[in-house]
PDB file of C-alpha atoms in Angstrom:
ATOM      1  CA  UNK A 270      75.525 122.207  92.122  1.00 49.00           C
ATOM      2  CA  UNK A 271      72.824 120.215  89.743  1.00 53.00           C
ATOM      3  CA  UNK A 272      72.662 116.556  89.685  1.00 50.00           C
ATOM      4  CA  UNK A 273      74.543 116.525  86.625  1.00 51.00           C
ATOM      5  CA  UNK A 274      77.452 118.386  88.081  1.00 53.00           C
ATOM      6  CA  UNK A 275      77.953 115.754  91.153  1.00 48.00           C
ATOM      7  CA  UNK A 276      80.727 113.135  91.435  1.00 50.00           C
ATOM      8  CA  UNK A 277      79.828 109.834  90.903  1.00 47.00           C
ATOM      9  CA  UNK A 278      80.313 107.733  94.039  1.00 48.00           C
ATOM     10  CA  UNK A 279      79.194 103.684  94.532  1.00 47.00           C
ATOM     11  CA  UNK A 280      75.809 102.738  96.578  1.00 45.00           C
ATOM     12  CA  UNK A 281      75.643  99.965  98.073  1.00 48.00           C
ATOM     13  CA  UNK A 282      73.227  99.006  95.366  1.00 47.00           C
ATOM     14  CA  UNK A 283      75.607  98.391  92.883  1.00 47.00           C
ATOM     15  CA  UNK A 284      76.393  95.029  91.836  1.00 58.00           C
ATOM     16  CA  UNK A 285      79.808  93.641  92.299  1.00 62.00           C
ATOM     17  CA  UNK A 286      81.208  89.855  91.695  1.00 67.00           C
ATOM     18  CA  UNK A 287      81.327  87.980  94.631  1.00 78.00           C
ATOM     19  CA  UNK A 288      81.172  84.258  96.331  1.00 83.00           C
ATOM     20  CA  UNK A 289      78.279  82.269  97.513  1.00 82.00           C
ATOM     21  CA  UNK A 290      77.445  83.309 101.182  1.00 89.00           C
ATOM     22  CA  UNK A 291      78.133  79.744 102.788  1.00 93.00           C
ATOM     23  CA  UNK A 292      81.963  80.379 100.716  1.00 93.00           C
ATOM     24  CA  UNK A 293      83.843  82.789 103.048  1.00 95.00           C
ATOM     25  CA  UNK A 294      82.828  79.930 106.534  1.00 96.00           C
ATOM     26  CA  UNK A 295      84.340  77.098 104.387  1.00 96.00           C
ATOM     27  CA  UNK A 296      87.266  78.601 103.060  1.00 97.00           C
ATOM     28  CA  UNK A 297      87.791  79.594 106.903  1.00 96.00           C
ATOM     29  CA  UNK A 298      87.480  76.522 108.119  1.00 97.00           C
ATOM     30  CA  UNK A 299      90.009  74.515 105.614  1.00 97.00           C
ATOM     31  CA  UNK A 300      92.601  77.402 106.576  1.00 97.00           C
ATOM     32  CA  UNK A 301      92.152  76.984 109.838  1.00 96.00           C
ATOM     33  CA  UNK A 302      93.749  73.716 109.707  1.00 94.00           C
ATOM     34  CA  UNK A 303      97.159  75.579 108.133  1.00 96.00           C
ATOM     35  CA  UNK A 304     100.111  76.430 110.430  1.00 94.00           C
ATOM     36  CA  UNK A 305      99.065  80.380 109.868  1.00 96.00           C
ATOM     37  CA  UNK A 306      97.822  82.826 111.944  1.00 95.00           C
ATOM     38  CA  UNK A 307      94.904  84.385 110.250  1.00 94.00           C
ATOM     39  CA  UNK A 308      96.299  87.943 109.774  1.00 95.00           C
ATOM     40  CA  UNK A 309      99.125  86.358 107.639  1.00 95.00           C
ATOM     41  CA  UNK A 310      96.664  84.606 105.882  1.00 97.00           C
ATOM     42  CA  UNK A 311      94.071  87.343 105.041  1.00 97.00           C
ATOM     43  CA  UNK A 312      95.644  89.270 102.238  1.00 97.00           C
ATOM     44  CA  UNK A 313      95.995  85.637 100.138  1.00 97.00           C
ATOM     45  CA  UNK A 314      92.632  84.435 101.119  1.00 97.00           C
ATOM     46  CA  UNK A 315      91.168  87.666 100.345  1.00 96.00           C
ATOM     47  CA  UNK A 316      93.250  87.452  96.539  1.00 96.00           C
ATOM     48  CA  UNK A 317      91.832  83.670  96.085  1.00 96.00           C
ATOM     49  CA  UNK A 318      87.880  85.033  97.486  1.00 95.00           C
ATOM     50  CA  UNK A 319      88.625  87.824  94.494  1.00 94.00           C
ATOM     51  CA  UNK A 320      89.610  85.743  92.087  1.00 93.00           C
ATOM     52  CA  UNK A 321      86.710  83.088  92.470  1.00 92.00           C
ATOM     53  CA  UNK A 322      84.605  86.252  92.409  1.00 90.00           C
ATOM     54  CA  UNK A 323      85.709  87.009  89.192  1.00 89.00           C
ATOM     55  CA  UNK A 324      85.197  83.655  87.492  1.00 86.00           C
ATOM     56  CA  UNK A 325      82.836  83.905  84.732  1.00 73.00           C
ATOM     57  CA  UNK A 326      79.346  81.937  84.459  1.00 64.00           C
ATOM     58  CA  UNK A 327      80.141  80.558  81.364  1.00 56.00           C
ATOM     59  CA  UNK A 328      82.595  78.528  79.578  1.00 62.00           C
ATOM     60  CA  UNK A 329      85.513  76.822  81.415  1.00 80.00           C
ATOM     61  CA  UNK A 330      84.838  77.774  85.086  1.00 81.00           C
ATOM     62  CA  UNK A 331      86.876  75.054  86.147  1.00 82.00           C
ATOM     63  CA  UNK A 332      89.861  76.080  84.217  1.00 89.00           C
ATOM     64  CA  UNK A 333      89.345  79.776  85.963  1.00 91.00           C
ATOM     65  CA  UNK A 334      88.969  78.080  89.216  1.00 92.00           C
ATOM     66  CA  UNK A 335      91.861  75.857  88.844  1.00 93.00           C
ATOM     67  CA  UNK A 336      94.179  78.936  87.484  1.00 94.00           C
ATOM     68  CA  UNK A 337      92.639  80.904  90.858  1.00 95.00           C
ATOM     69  CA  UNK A 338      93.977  77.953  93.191  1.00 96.00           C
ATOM     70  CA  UNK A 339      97.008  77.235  91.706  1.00 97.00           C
ATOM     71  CA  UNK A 340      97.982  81.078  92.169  1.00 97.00           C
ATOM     72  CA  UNK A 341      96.475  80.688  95.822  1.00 97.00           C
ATOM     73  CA  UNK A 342      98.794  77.912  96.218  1.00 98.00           C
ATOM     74  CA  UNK A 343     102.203  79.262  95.067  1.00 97.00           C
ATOM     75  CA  UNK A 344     101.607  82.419  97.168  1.00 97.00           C
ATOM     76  CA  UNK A 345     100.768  80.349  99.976  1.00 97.00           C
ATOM     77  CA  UNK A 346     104.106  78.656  99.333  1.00 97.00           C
ATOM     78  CA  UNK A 347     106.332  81.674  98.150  1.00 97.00           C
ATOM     79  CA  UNK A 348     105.098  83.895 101.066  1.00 96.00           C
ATOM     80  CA  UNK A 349     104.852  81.926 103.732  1.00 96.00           C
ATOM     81  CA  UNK A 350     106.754  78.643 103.048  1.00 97.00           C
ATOM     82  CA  UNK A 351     103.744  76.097 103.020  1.00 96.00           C
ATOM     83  CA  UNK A 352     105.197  72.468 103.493  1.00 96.00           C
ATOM     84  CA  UNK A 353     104.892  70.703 100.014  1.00 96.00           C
ATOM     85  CA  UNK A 354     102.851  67.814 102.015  1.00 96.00           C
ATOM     86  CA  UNK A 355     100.452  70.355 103.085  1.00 96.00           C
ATOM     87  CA  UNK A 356      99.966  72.255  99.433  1.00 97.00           C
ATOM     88  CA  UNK A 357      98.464  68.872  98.157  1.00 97.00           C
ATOM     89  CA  UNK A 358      96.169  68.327 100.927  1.00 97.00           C
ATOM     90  CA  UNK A 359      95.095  72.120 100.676  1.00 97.00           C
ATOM     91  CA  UNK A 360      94.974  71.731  96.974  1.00 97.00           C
ATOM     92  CA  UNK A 361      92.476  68.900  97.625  1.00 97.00           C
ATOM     93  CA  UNK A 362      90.457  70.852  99.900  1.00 98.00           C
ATOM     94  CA  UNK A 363      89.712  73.810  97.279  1.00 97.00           C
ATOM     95  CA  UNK A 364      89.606  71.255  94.652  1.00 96.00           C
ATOM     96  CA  UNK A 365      85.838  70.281  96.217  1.00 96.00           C
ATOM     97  CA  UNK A 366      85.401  74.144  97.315  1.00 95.00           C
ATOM     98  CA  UNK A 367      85.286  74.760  94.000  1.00 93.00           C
ATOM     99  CA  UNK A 368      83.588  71.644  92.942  1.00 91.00           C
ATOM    100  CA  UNK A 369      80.646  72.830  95.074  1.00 91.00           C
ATOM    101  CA  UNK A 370      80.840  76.441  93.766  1.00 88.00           C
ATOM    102  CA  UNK A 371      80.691  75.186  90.363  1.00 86.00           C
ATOM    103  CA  UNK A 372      77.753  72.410  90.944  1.00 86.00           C
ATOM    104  CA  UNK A 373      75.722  75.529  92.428  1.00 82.00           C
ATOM    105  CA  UNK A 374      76.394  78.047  89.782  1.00 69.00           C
TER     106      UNK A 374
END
């Protein structure tokens, strides 16, 4: 088989839309403080890391992060029942997440 003939398959070169590094630890650490075990947790945290991700690096980045936390949010509370006391405090906790994101971007 010639080069041209192979499959195309992903290196780890390629470049893919992600978070700052010091993200990931400080979304960890504000979930932590949530009633959740982590494995009931991961599939929404891992939607809101995408989502972030796939903000772009220009125009309204804080209307993409806001619609990215607000969809966080209601899965948080359709799925596993967060306390409506406890949405506003989270939702004040991402609001500065993504305050820093933004003022580093």
């Amino acid at each position: 088989m010639c080069d041209t003939e192979k499959p195309v398959t992903p290196t780890t070169t390629e470049e893919t839309p992600s978070v700052p590094g010091w993200v990931e630890p400080a979304l960890d650490a504000i979930l932590a403080t949530l009633p959740f075990a982590a494995d009931k947790l991961a599939p929404l945290r891992a939607s809101y890391l995408d989502c972030l991700a796939g903000c772009g690096r220009a125009g309204d980045l804080d209307m993409e992060h806001d619609a990215c936390r607000k969809g966080f949010l209601r899965a948080l509370v359709d799925t596993l029942g967060l306390a409506p006391d406890a949405t506003r405090t989270l939702e004040q906790q991402l609001e500065k997440l993504e305050l820093d994101i933004s003022a580093q971007v």
